[in-house]
mmCIF file of C-alpha atoms in Angstrom:
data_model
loop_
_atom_site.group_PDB
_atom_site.id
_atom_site.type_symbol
_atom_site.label_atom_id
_atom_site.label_comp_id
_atom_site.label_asym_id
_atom_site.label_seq_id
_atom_site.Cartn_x
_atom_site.Cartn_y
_atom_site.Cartn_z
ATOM 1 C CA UNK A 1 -5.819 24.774 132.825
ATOM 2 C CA UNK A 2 -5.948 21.875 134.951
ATOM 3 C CA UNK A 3 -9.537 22.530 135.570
ATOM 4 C CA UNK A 4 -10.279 22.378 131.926
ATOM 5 C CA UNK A 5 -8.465 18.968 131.733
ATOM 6 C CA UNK A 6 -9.806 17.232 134.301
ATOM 7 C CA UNK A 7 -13.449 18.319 132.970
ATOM 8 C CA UNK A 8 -12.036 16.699 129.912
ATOM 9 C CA UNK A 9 -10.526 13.443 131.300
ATOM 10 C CA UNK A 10 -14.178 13.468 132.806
ATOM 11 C CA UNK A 11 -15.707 14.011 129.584
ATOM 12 C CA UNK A 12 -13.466 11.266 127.795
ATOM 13 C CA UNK A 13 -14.274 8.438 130.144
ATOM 14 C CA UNK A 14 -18.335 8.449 129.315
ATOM 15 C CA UNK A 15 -17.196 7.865 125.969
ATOM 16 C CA UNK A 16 -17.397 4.271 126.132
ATOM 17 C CA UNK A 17 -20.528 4.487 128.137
ATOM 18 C CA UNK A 18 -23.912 6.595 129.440
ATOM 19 C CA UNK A 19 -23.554 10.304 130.509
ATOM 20 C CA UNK A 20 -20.971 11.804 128.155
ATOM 21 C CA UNK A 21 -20.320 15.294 128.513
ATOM 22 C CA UNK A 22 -20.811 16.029 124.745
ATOM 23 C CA UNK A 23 -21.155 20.041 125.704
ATOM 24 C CA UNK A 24 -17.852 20.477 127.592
ATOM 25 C CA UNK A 25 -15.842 18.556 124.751
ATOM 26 C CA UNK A 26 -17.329 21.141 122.352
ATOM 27 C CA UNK A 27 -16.386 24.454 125.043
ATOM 28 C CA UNK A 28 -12.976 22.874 125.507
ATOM 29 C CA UNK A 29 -12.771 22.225 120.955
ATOM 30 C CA UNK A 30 -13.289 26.478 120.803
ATOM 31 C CA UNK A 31 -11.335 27.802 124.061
ATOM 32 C CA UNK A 32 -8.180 25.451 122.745
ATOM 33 C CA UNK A 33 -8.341 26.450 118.988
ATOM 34 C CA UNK A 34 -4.274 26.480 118.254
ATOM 35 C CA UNK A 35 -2.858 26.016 121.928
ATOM 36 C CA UNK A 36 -1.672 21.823 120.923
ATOM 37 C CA UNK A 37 -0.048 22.669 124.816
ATOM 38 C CA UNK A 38 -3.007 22.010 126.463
ATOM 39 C CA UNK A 39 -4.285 18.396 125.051
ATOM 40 C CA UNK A 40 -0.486 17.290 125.666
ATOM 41 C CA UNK A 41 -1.457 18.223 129.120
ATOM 42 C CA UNK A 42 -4.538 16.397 129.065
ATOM 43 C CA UNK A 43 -2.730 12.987 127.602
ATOM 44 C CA UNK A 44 -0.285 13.167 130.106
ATOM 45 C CA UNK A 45 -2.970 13.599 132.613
ATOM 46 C CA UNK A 46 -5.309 10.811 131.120
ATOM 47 C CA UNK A 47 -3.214 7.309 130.973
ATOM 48 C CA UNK A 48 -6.557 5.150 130.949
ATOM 49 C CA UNK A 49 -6.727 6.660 127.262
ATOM 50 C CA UNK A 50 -2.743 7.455 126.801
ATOM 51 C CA UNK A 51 0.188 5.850 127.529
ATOM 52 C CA UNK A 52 3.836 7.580 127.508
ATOM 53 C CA UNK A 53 5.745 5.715 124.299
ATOM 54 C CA UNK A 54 9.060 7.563 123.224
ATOM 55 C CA UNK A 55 8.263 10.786 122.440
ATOM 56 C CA UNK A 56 4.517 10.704 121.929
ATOM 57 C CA UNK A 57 1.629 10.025 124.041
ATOM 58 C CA UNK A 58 -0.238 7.187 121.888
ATOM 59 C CA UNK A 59 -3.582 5.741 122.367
ATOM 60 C CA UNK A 60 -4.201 2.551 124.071
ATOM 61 C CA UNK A 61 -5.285 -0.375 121.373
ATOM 62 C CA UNK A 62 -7.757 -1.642 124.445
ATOM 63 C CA UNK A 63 -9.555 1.809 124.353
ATOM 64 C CA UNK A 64 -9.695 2.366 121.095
ATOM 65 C CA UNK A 65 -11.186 -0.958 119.880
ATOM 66 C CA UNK A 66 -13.657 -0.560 123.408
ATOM 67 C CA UNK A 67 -14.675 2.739 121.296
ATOM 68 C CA UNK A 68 -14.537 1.274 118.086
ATOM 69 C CA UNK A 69 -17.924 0.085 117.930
ATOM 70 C CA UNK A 70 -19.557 3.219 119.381
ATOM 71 C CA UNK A 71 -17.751 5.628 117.079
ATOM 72 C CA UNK A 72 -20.962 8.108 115.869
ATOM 73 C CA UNK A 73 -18.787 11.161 114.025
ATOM 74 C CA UNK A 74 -18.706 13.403 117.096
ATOM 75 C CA UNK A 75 -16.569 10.784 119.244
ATOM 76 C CA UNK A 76 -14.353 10.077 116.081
ATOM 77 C CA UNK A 77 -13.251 13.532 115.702
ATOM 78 C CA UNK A 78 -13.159 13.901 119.682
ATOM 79 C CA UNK A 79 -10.429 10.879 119.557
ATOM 80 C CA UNK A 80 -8.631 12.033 116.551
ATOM 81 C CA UNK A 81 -8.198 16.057 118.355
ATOM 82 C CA UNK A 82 -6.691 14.589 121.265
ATOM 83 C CA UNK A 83 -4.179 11.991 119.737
ATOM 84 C CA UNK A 84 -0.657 13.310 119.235
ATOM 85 C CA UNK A 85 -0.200 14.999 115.790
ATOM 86 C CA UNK A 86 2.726 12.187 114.651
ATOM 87 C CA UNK A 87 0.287 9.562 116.145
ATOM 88 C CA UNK A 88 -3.113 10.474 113.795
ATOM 89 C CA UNK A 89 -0.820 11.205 111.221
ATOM 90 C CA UNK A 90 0.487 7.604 111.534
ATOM 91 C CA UNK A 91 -2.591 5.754 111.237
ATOM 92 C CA UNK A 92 -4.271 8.083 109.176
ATOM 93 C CA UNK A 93 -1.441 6.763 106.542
ATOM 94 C CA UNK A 94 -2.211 3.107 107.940
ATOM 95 C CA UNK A 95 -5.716 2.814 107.712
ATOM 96 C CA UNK A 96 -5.523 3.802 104.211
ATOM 97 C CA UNK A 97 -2.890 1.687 103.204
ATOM 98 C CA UNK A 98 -4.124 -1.349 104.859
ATOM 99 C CA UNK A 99 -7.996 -0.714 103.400
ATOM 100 C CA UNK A 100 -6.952 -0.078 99.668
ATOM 101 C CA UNK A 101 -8.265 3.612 100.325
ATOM 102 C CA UNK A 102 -7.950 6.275 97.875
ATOM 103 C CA UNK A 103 -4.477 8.054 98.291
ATOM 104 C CA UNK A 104 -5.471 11.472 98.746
ATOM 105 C CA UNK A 105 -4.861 11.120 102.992
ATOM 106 C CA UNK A 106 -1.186 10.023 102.516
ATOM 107 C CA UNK A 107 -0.647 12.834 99.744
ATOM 108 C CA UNK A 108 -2.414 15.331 102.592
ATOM 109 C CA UNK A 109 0.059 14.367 105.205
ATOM 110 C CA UNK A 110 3.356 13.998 103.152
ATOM 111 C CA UNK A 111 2.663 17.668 101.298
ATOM 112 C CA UNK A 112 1.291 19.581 103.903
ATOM 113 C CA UNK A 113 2.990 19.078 106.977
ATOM 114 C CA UNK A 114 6.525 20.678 108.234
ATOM 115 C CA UNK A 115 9.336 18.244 107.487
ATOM 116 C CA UNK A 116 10.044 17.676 111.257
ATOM 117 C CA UNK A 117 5.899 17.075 111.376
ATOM 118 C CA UNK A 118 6.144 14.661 108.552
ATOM 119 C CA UNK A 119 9.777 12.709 110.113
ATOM 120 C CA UNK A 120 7.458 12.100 113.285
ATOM 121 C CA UNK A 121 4.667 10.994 112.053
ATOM 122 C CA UNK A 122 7.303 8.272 109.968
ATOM 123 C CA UNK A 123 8.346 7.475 113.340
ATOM 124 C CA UNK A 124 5.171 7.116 115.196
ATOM 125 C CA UNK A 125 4.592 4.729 112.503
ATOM 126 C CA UNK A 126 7.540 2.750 112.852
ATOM 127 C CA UNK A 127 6.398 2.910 116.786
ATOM 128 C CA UNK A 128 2.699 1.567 116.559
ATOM 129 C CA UNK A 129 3.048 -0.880 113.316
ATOM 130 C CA UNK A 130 6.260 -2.516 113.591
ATOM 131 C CA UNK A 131 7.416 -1.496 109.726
ATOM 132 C CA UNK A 132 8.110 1.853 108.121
ATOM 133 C CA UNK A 133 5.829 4.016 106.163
ATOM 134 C CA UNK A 134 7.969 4.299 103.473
ATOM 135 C CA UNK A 135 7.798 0.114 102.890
ATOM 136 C CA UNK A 136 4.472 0.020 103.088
ATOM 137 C CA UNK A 137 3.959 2.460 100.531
ATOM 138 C CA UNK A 138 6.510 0.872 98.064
ATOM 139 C CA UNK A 139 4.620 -2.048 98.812
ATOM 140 C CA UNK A 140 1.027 -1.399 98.980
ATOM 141 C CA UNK A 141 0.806 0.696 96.247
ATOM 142 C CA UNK A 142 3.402 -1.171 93.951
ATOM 143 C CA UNK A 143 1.332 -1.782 91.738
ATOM 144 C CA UNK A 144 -0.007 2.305 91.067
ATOM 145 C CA UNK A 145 1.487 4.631 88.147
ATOM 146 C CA UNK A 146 2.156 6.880 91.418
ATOM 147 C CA UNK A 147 3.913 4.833 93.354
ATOM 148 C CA UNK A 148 7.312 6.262 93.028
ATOM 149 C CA UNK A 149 5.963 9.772 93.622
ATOM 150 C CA UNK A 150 3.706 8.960 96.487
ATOM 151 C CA UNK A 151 6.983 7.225 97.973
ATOM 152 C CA UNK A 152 9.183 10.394 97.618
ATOM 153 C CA UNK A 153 6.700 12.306 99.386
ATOM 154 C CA UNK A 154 6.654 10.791 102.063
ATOM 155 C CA UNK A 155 10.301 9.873 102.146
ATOM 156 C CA UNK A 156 11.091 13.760 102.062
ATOM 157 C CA UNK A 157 12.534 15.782 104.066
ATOM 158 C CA UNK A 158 12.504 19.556 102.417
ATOM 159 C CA UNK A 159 14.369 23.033 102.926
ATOM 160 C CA UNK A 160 12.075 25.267 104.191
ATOM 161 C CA UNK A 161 13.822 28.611 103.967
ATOM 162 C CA UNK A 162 12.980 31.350 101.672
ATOM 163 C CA UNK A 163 15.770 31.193 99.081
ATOM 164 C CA UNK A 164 14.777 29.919 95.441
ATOM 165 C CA UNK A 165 17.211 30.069 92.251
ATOM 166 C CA UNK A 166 14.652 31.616 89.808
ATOM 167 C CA UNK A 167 17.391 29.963 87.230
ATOM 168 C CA UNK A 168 16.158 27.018 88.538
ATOM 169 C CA UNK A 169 12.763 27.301 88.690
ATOM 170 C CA UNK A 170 12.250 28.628 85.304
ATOM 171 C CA UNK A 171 14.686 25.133 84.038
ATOM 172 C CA UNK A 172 12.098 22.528 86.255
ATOM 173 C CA UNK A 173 9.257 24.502 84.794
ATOM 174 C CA UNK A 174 9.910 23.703 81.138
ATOM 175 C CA UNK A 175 11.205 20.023 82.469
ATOM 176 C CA UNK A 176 7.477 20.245 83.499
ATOM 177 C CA UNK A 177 5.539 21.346 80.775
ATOM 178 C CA UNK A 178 7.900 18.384 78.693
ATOM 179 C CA UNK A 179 6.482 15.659 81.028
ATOM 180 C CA UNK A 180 2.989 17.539 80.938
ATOM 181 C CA UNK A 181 3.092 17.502 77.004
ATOM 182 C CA UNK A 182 4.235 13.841 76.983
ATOM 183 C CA UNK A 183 1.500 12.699 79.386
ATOM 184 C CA UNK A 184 -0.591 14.320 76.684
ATOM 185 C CA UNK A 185 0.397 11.939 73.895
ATOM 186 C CA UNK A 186 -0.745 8.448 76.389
ATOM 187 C CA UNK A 187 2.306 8.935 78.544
ATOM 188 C CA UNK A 188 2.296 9.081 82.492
ATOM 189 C CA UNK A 189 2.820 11.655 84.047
ATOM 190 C CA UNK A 190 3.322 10.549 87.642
ATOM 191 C CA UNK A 191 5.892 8.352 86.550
ATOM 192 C CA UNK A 192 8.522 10.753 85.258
ATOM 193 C CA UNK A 193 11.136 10.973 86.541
ATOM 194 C CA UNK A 194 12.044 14.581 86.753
ATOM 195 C CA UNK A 195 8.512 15.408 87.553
ATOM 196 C CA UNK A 196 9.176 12.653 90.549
ATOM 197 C CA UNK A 197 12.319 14.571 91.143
ATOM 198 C CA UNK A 198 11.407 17.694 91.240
ATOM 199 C CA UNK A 199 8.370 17.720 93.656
ATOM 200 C CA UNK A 200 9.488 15.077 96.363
ATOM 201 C CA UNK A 201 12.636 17.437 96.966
ATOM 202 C CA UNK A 202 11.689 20.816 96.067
ATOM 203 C CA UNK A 203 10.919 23.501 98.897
ATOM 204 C CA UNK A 204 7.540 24.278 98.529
ATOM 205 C CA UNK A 205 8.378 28.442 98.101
ATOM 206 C CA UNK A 206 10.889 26.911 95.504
ATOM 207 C CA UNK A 207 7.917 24.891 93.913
ATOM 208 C CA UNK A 208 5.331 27.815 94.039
ATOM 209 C CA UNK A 209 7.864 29.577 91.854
ATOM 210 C CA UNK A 210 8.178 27.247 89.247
ATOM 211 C CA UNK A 211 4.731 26.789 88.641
ATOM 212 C CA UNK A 212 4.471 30.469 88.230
ATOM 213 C CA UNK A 213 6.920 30.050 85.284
ATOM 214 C CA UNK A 214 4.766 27.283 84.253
ATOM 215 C CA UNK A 215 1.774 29.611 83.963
ATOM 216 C CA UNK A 216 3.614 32.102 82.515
ATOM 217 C CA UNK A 217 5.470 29.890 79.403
ATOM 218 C CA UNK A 218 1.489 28.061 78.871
ATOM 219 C CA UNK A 219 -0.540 30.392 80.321
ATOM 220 C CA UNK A 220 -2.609 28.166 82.358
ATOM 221 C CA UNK A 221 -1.996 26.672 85.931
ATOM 222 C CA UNK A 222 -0.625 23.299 86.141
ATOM 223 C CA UNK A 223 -2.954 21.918 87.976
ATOM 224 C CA UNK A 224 -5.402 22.609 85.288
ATOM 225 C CA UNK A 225 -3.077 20.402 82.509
ATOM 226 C CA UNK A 226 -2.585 18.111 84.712
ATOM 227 C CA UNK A 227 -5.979 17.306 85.471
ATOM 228 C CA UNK A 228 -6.700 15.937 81.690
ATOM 229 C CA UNK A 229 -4.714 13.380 82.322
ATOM 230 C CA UNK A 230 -6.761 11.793 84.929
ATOM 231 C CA UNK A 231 -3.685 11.495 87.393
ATOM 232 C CA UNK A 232 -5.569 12.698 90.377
ATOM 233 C CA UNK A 233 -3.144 11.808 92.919
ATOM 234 C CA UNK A 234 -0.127 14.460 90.810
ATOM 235 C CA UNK A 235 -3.252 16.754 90.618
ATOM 236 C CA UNK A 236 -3.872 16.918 94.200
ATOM 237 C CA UNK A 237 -0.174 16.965 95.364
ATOM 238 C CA UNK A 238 0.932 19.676 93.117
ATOM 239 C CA UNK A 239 -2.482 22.192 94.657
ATOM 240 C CA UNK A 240 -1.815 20.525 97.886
ATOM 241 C CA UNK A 241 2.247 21.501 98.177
ATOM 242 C CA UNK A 242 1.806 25.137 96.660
ATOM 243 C CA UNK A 243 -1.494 25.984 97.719
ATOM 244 C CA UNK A 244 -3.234 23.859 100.563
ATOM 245 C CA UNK A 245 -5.858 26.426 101.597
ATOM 246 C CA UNK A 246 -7.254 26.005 97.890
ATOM 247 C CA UNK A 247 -6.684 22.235 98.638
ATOM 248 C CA UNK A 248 -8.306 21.647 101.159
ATOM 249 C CA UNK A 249 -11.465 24.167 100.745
ATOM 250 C CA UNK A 250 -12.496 21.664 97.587
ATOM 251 C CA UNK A 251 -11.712 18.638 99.874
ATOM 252 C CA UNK A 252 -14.142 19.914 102.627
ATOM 253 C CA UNK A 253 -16.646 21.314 99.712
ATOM 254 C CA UNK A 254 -16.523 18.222 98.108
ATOM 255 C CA UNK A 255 -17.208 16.212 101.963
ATOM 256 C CA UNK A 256 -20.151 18.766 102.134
ATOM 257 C CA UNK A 257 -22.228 17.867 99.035
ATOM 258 C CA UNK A 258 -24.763 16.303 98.307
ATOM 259 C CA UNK A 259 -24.364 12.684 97.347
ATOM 260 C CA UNK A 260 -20.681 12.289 99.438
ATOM 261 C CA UNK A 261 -19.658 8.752 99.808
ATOM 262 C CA UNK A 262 -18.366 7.161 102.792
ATOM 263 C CA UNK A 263 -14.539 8.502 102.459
ATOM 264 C CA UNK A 264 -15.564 11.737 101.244
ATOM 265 C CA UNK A 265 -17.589 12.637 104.344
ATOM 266 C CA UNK A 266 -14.282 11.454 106.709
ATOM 267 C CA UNK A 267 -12.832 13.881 104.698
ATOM 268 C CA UNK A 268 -14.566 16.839 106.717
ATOM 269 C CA UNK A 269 -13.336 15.631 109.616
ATOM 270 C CA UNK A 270 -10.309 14.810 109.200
ATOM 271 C CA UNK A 271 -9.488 18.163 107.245
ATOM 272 C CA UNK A 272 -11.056 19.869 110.574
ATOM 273 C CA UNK A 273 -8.855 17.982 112.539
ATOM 274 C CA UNK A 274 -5.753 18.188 111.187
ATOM 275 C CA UNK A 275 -5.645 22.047 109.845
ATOM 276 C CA UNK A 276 -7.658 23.341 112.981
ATOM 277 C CA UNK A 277 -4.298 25.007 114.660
ATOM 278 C CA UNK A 278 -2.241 25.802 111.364
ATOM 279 C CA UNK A 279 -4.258 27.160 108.315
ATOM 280 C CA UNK A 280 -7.969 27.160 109.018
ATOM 281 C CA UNK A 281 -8.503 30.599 108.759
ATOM 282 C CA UNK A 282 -6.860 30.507 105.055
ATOM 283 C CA UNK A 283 -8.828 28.063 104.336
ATOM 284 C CA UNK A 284 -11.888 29.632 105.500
ATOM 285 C CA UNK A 285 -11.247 32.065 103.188
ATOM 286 C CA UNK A 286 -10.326 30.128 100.235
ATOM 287 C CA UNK A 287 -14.013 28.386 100.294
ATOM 288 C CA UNK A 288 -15.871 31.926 100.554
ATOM 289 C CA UNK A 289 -13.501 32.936 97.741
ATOM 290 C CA UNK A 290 -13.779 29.553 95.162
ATOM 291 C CA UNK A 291 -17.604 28.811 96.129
ATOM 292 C CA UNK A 292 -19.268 32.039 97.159
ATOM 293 C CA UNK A 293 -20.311 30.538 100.434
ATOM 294 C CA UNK A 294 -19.145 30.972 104.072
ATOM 295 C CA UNK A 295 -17.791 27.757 105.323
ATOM 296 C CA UNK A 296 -19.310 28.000 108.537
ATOM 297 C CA UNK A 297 -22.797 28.592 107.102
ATOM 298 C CA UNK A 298 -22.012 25.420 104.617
ATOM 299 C CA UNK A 299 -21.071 23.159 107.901
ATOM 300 C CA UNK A 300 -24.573 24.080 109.794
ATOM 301 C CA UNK A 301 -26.533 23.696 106.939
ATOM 302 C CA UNK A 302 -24.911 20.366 106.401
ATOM 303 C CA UNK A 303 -24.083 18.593 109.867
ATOM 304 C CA UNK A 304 -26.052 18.271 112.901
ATOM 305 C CA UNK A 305 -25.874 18.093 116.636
ATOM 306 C CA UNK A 306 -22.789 18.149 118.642
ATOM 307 C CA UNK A 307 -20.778 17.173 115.637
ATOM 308 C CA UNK A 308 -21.583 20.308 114.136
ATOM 309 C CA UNK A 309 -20.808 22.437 117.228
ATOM 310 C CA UNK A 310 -17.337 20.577 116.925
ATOM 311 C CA UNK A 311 -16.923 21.009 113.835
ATOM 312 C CA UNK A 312 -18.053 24.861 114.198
ATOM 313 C CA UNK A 313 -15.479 25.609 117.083
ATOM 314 C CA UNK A 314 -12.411 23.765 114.766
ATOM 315 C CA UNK A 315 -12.937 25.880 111.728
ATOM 316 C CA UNK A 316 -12.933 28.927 114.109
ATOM 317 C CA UNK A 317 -16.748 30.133 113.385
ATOM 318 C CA UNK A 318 -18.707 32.011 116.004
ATOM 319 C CA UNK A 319 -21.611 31.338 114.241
ATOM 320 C CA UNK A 320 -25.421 31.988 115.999
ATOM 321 C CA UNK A 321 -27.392 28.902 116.654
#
């Protein structure tokens, strides 16, 4: 291993200049697919990029803005895979906060990490930004229907054993549907309270459960009610607490088409990123499934160069050049 990191470290330092070793990075991407071990290593081995703060390993501000200027999509993602899960988290939330950005990257970190993942990213923020995440949120987005939602996400904290009280369930689906129904006659639906309630403190195996129920008394998903109402942030953190594979397939097919915008086509690799060492496989298999396509076919037809050999090796592909 400490081979592999010093090519690395070696790698990293022609980032802000000639004679980048774009190759290695991409070797190093596949051979450390889910073994977060081994870039700790290299950040604790690389203090021209990282610097020991607390419990993380953050970026330098001097390093980042040298890069800033130079960051084609390949070093972006290169940057983002080596910076300490709370860390990218943490200004992942503040870069779209602070640039009026759609909400969708704060509802992706608040629904689908762990609880202890989610409490240190909140703390990494408190770390590099001087403020908490949760103030910036009631303040940034005071002004949104979602705001009080958006804020309990991120404020959670949630059980994550196995037990659910069906009882329950079935009572906070029909407390659903009644918010659902009144969002139908001009209401909104985000800013219900028991619909607040009931998904910024629910387990998510408790949650998946009660929208079953919800199928069951309407016989569609909620997901699909809820998206007549427009409310696309409650659309995508209802799919993205019960089912994130399905989640984030559509965010990465929607970062793939034709036509993306600027924010969409971050989304591909940010969603790379973040779900390389947790779920990619599911979601590998949630895009064949919803779009009839592999997703590593869909990436080389759509990216190019060594960002697409990154990109390749993070989704898990062995796919022929």
């Amino acid at each position: 291993m400490a081979d592999e990191v010093q090519q690395l470290t070696r790698a990293f330092s022609g980032l802000g200049g000639l004679g980048v070793d774009e190759p290695t990075m991409v070797s190093l991407l596949a051979r450390w697919r889910k073994q977060p071990e081994k870039r700790s290593g290299f950040r604790k081995g690389f203090p021209g990029f990282f610097k020991s703060h607390g419990e993380i390993d953050r970026c330098e501000e001097e390093y980042m803005l040298h890069l800033a200027a130079e960051f084609a999509r390949f070093k972006n993602l290169m940057v983002l895979w080596a910076m300490h899960p709370w860390e990218r988290d943490a200004r992942l939330a503040h870069h779209v906060l602070h640039q009026s950005h759609p909400a969708a990257v704060l509802v992706e970190v608040a629904c689908s990490r762990s609880a202890d993942e989610l409490l240190g990213a909140r703390r990494a923020y408190h770390a590099l930004f001087h403020s908490s995440l949760e103030e910036d949120v009631a303040y940034r987005a005071r002004d949104k229907p979602y705001c009080n939602l958006l804020l309990g996400l991120v404020s959670a904290y949630r059980y994550e054993g196995p037990r659910v009280s069906e009882e329950v369930a079935r009572a906070e689906a029909k407390a659903l549907a009644a918010a659902v129904k009144g969002g139908a006659a001009g209401g909104k639906v985000a800013e219900d309270g028991e619909v607040v309630r009931i998904l910024t403190t629910r387990s998510k195996p408790h949650l998946v459960e009660t929208f079953k129920y919800y199928k069951e008394i309407h016989g569609r998903r909620i997901e699909e009610d809820l998206g007549k109402s427009g409310e696309e942030a409650l659309v995508e953190a209802v799919l993205c607490l019960a089912a994130p594979a399905t989640y984030f397939s559509q965010v990465i097919e929607a970062a793939l088409r034709d036509g993306a915008d600027h924010h969409g086509k971050e989304a591909l690799t940010r969603v790379a990123v973040t779900r390389s060492d947790h779920d990619m496989d599911e979601i590998r298999e949630a895009y064949q499934e919803q779009f009839g396509n592999k997703l590593e076919d869909a990436i080389a037809a759509k990216a190019h160069g060594h960002y697409r050999d990154a990109l390749l090796s993070l989704v898990g592909a062995h796919h022929q050049q």
